[in-house]
Amino acid sequence: MIYERIQKGRFLKRPNRFIAKIEINGKEETVHVKNTGRCAELLVPGAEVFVRKSESAGRKTGWDLIGVRKADRLINMDSQVTNKVVQEWIEAGRWFKDVKIVRPKVTYKNSRFDLYVEYEEKKAFIEVKGVTLEEEGVVKFPDAPSERAVKHLKELEEAVQDGYEAYVFFVVQMKGVRYFTPNRRTHKEFADVLAEAAETGVQVIAKDCFVTEDSIAIADEVPVVLTNPQLYEAPELLVEWYRERKRDLPWRHHVNAYRVWVSEIMLQQTRVEAVKSYYTRFLEELPDIKALAEVPEDRLLKLWEGLGYYNRARNLKAAAQQVMEEYNGVFPDTFEEIKKLKGIGSYTAGAISSFVYRQQKPAVDGNVFRVVTRILEDSDDIMKASTRTKIERMLEQVIPAEAPGDFNQGLIELGAIVCLPNGEPRCESCPIRGFCLAYQDECQMDYPVKKKAKERRIEKRTILRFCDNEEIAIRKRPGKGLLAGLYEFPNVEGHLTQKEVIEYAKESGLTPVRVKKLPKAKHIFSHVEWHMTGYEILVDELEKEFQNPEIIFAGKKDLEKHYAIPSAFSAYL
């Protein structure tokens, strides 16, 4: 599109939406504003503008406002030109092939769409929107609420249902922008309906333009970010921060699927500092999948002793056996196949597939929930599966192809050392605080929202440490249920008195020499809480006296090396 009779001017003021006062050749002129949007960030006093002399002698305003210079960017402000440049672009064969008809202003139901196109054997409606609002390289529409725009979007959805193709074409009337996003702050309904329309088949396109003082033409595609532009901003800053600030952790060296897998399973429900020594010990004894698949269960549980949640260890072994049997000992290398392994969910599969195989899959743990919900001020309950699915979907759209592992680890690291769960987050150290909504609104501690869990059941137990000078009595727990298959000190429900402990010992065939009261202790499981009291019962010859076939008599060294005693009993070891 070429303009004629263009003059340079200086903006003075805008008395109303339709006219502006502009100095042209040293004289104040009344100029018609062809863009009725607010344009407040463009039309500032003193701005360099470009106007066109009208050919119509009878008009009250002899000039039309065409463009404005904002810093070093030239922006076309002519809202009436956008349909023409798109039509020219289509007719030049730059979009559709074998175009038969391009018709402007076509009525469909209760709307008049900007363009109707027939090409090949297809029919399409196109709604064109000019975009002039730019903030730090991000362009947005609308700059004022537009109920008409919402109506058109809804009827484009109906057109799709009726078999038409439908497009919303955002013509960005400038060059060199980063991305387009709907202006949720100005018109939330439009932003929501645009995202809904895209999900139902309406195609959303944005193109920037070559703009000069006297011309405008469609140029290059602009990324469209329909929801959560804050997340779109994050990858570059987050990856750079992670690479500079990441902690030196053993599983970040010599990275392979097996090492990452073991570390991620250990880190579930367990602090990083606590895992380090366990991880090193585990890898020294079980350096690969084959060794893990073949390790005896008692030895496996002993290596796991102190980490808790022992089914994690059993699932590790079961999955290792699965890899040996189903994948010929080679760890699978796709998210979908990894997720088929025993004990692996979407988080662990995402971690392995992104850290090791560089696949664009999210890895959402508690740290990531915290970071993302604070960035977006998302108040959905993170305990709901739908919230996890939503956040995984949002992240998958922004994971950078060149650094998926560093992006995911950056989110996790940020949650672990900056965006803290307890106490004040260290926002001054956060690389993405500039677009974190919770930081802007000073409500970081309101997120994430987590529905209060059902109160844990309280169980009172008495722990009985039967021993002589050489051995201690232990027993193996049942193969199913809490702490399944692990070893424990004999214990009973309720809190026994010393007299009741002596009676219990005698009923077991023991003759106590001395009974010593041990400290009280508490251990918290996911759904139950043990409140424990304990006694040490010294007898002469433990193995000869104890009349219980389930009891195992272990020397202190054997107890340390061979029997996995869960941390629930650590106060009585």
Coordinates of C-alpha atoms in Angstrom, one line a residue, residues 109-370:
K109 CA -25.3 -14.4 10.1
N110 CA -25.2 -11.2 12.3
S111 CA -21.6 -10.2 11.4
R112 CA -19.9 -8.6 8.5
F113 CA -16.4 -10.1 8.2
D114 CA -13.6 -8.2 6.7
L115 CA -12.7 -10.7 3.9
Y116 CA -14.2 -13.8 2.3
V117 CA -11.8 -16.0 0.3
E118 CA -12.4 -19.0 -1.9
Y119 CA -9.3 -21.0 -2.8
E120 CA -8.8 -24.6 -4.1
E121 CA -12.1 -26.2 -2.8
K122 CA -12.2 -24.2 0.4
K123 CA -14.1 -21.2 1.7
A124 CA -12.7 -18.9 4.4
F125 CA -13.8 -15.9 6.5
I126 CA -11.1 -13.5 7.7
E127 CA -11.4 -10.9 10.4
V128 CA -8.6 -8.4 10.3
K129 CA -7.4 -6.4 13.3
G130 CA -4.9 -3.7 13.2
V131 CA -2.4 -3.6 16.1
T132 CA -0.6 -0.4 17.2
L133 CA -0.1 -0.9 20.9
E134 CA 3.4 -1.9 21.7
E135 CA 5.1 -2.3 25.1
E136 CA 8.8 -3.4 25.3
G137 CA 8.5 -5.2 22.0
V138 CA 5.2 -6.9 22.9
V139 CA 2.2 -5.9 20.8
K140 CA -1.3 -6.2 22.1
F141 CA -4.9 -5.9 21.0
P142 CA -7.3 -4.2 21.8
D143 CA -6.1 -1.0 23.4
A144 CA -9.8 -0.3 24.4
P145 CA -12.7 -2.7 25.1
S146 CA -14.4 -4.0 21.9
E147 CA -17.7 -5.8 22.2
R148 CA -17.9 -5.9 18.4
A149 CA -14.6 -7.9 18.3
V150 CA -15.9 -10.4 20.8
K151 CA -19.1 -10.9 18.7
H152 CA -17.1 -11.5 15.6
L153 CA -14.9 -14.1 17.3
K154 CA -18.0 -16.0 18.5
E155 CA -19.5 -16.0 15.0
L156 CA -16.2 -17.2 13.5
E157 CA -16.5 -20.2 15.8
E158 CA -20.0 -20.8 14.4
A159 CA -18.5 -20.6 10.8
V160 CA -16.0 -23.3 11.7
Q161 CA -18.9 -25.5 12.9
D162 CA -20.6 -24.8 9.6
G163 CA -17.6 -26.1 7.6
Y164 CA -15.8 -22.8 6.8
E165 CA -12.2 -22.0 7.5
A166 CA -12.0 -19.0 9.8
Y167 CA -9.1 -16.7 10.6
V168 CA -8.3 -13.8 12.9
F169 CA -5.4 -11.9 11.2
F170 CA -3.6 -9.4 13.5
V171 CA -1.8 -6.9 11.3
V172 CA 1.0 -5.5 13.4
Q173 CA 1.5 -2.0 11.9
M174 CA 5.2 -1.8 12.7
K175 CA 8.4 -3.9 12.4
G176 CA 10.7 -5.6 14.9
V177 CA 8.4 -6.8 17.6
R178 CA 8.8 -9.9 19.9
Y179 CA 5.3 -11.4 20.0
F180 CA 1.6 -10.7 20.0
T181 CA -0.7 -11.3 22.9
P182 CA -4.3 -10.3 23.6
N183 CA -4.6 -7.3 26.0
R184 CA -6.1 -9.1 29.0
R185 CA -5.8 -6.0 31.1
T186 CA -7.9 -3.9 28.8
H187 CA -10.5 -6.5 27.8
K188 CA -10.4 -9.8 29.6
E189 CA -13.4 -11.2 27.7
F190 CA -11.8 -10.7 24.4
A191 CA -8.7 -12.5 25.5
D192 CA -10.7 -15.4 26.9
V193 CA -12.9 -15.7 23.8
L194 CA -9.9 -15.5 21.4
A195 CA -8.2 -18.5 23.3
E196 CA -11.5 -20.4 23.2
A197 CA -11.9 -19.7 19.5
A198 CA -8.4 -21.0 18.8
E199 CA -9.2 -24.2 20.6
T200 CA -12.4 -24.7 18.5
G201 CA -10.6 -24.3 15.1
V202 CA -10.4 -20.6 14.4
Q203 CA -6.8 -19.9 13.3
V204 CA -5.0 -16.9 14.8
I205 CA -2.3 -15.3 12.8
A206 CA -0.1 -12.2 13.4
K207 CA 2.2 -10.6 10.9
D208 CA 4.3 -7.5 11.2
C209 CA 4.7 -4.9 8.5
F210 CA 7.3 -3.0 6.6
V211 CA 6.4 0.6 7.3
T212 CA 7.8 3.8 5.8
E213 CA 6.5 7.3 5.9
D214 CA 4.4 6.6 2.8
S215 CA 3.9 2.9 2.6
I216 CA 2.9 -0.3 4.5
A217 CA 3.2 -3.9 3.4
I218 CA 2.8 -7.3 5.2
A219 CA 6.2 -8.7 6.2
D220 CA 7.0 -11.5 8.7
E221 CA 5.1 -13.8 11.0
V222 CA 4.9 -12.8 14.7
P223 CA 4.6 -15.4 17.5
V224 CA 1.1 -15.5 18.9
V225 CA 0.9 -16.0 22.7
L226 CA -2.8 -16.4 23.5
T227 CA -2.4 -17.1 27.2
N228 CA 0.1 -16.6 30.0
P229 CA 2.6 -14.3 28.3
Q230 CA 4.6 -14.3 31.6
L231 CA 5.6 -17.9 30.9
Y232 CA 6.6 -17.0 27.3
E233 CA 9.0 -14.5 28.7
A234 CA 10.6 -16.9 31.1
P235 CA 12.8 -19.4 29.2
E236 CA 15.8 -17.3 28.1
L237 CA 16.2 -15.6 31.5
L238 CA 15.6 -18.8 33.4
V239 CA 18.1 -20.9 31.4
E240 CA 20.8 -18.2 31.6
W241 CA 20.3 -18.0 35.4
Y242 CA 20.3 -21.7 35.9
R243 CA 23.5 -22.2 33.9
E244 CA 25.2 -19.5 36.0
R245 CA 23.8 -20.4 39.5
K246 CA 23.0 -24.1 39.6
R247 CA 24.1 -26.1 42.6
D248 CA 26.9 -28.7 42.2
L249 CA 25.0 -31.9 42.8
P250 CA 26.3 -35.4 42.2
W251 CA 23.5 -36.5 39.8
R252 CA 24.4 -33.5 37.6
H253 CA 27.7 -35.1 36.7
H254 CA 28.1 -37.8 34.0
V255 CA 24.4 -37.5 33.2
N256 CA 22.6 -40.5 31.9
A257 CA 19.1 -41.9 32.2
Y258 CA 19.9 -44.4 35.0
R259 CA 21.6 -41.7 37.2
V260 CA 18.9 -39.2 36.7
W261 CA 16.2 -41.8 37.3
V262 CA 17.7 -42.9 40.6
S263 CA 18.2 -39.4 41.8
E264 CA 14.7 -38.3 40.9
I265 CA 13.1 -41.2 42.8
M266 CA 15.3 -40.6 45.8
L267 CA 14.4 -36.8 45.8
Q268 CA 10.7 -37.5 46.0
Q269 CA 9.6 -36.5 49.5
T270 CA 13.3 -36.1 50.6
R271 CA 15.6 -33.1 50.9
V272 CA 18.5 -32.7 48.5
E273 CA 21.1 -32.6 51.3
A274 CA 19.8 -35.8 52.8
V275 CA 19.9 -37.6 49.4
K276 CA 23.5 -36.8 48.5
S277 CA 25.2 -39.5 50.6
Y278 CA 22.5 -42.1 49.9
Y279 CA 22.8 -41.5 46.2
T280 CA 26.6 -41.9 46.2
R281 CA 26.4 -45.1 48.2
F282 CA 23.6 -46.5 46.0
L283 CA 25.5 -45.8 42.8
E284 CA 28.7 -47.3 44.1
E285 CA 27.0 -50.7 44.8
L286 CA 24.4 -50.6 42.0
P287 CA 26.1 -48.7 39.2
D288 CA 23.8 -49.8 36.4
I289 CA 20.4 -51.2 35.5
K290 CA 21.5 -54.8 35.5
A291 CA 22.9 -54.5 39.0
L292 CA 19.7 -53.0 40.3
A293 CA 17.6 -55.6 38.6
E294 CA 19.5 -58.4 40.3
V295 CA 20.0 -57.0 43.8
P296 CA 18.3 -59.1 46.6
E297 CA 15.4 -57.1 48.1
D298 CA 16.8 -57.1 51.7
R299 CA 20.0 -55.6 50.4
L300 CA 18.1 -53.0 48.3
L301 CA 16.1 -52.0 51.3
K302 CA 19.2 -51.7 53.4
L303 CA 20.7 -49.4 50.9
W304 CA 17.5 -47.4 51.0
E305 CA 17.3 -47.3 54.8
G306 CA 16.6 -43.8 56.0
L307 CA 15.1 -42.5 52.8
G308 CA 11.6 -43.7 53.7
Y309 CA 8.8 -44.5 51.3
Y310 CA 10.3 -48.0 50.6
N311 CA 8.0 -48.8 47.8
R312 CA 10.0 -46.4 45.8
A313 CA 13.0 -48.8 46.1
R314 CA 10.9 -51.8 45.2
N315 CA 9.5 -50.0 42.2
L316 CA 13.0 -49.1 41.1
K317 CA 14.0 -52.7 41.1
A318 CA 10.8 -53.8 39.3
A319 CA 11.3 -51.1 36.6
A320 CA 15.0 -52.2 36.2
Q321 CA 13.8 -55.8 35.6
Q322 CA 11.2 -54.4 33.1
V323 CA 14.0 -52.6 31.2
M324 CA 16.1 -55.8 31.2
E325 CA 13.2 -57.9 29.9
E326 CA 11.3 -55.6 27.6
Y327 CA 14.1 -53.2 26.4
N328 CA 17.1 -55.5 26.3
G329 CA 18.7 -53.7 29.2
V330 CA 18.6 -50.3 27.4
F331 CA 16.7 -47.5 29.1
P332 CA 13.8 -46.3 26.9
D333 CA 14.4 -42.9 25.3
T334 CA 10.9 -41.4 24.8
F335 CA 8.6 -39.8 27.3
E336 CA 5.8 -42.3 26.5
E337 CA 7.9 -45.4 26.9
I338 CA 9.6 -44.1 30.0
K339 CA 6.2 -43.5 31.6
K340 CA 5.3 -47.2 31.1
L341 CA 8.0 -48.2 33.6
K342 CA 6.9 -49.2 37.1
G343 CA 6.7 -46.3 39.6
I344 CA 7.3 -43.6 37.0
G345 CA 4.8 -40.8 36.6
S346 CA 4.6 -37.8 34.4
Y347 CA 7.1 -35.8 36.5
T348 CA 9.9 -38.4 36.5
A349 CA 9.3 -39.2 32.8
G350 CA 9.4 -35.5 32.0
A351 CA 12.7 -35.1 34.0
I352 CA 14.4 -38.0 32.3
S353 CA 13.2 -37.2 28.8
S354 CA 14.2 -33.5 29.0
F355 CA 17.4 -33.7 31.1
V356 CA 18.8 -36.7 29.2
Y357 CA 17.1 -36.9 25.8
R358 CA 16.4 -33.1 25.3
Q359 CA 12.7 -33.6 24.7
Q360 CA 10.3 -30.7 25.2
K361 CA 8.4 -32.3 28.0
P362 CA 7.6 -30.6 31.3
A363 CA 8.7 -31.9 34.7
V364 CA 6.2 -30.5 37.3
D365 CA 7.0 -31.1 41.0
G366 CA 6.2 -29.0 44.1
N367 CA 8.9 -26.5 43.3
V368 CA 7.5 -25.9 39.8
F369 CA 3.9 -25.6 41.1
R370 CA 5.1 -22.9 43.5

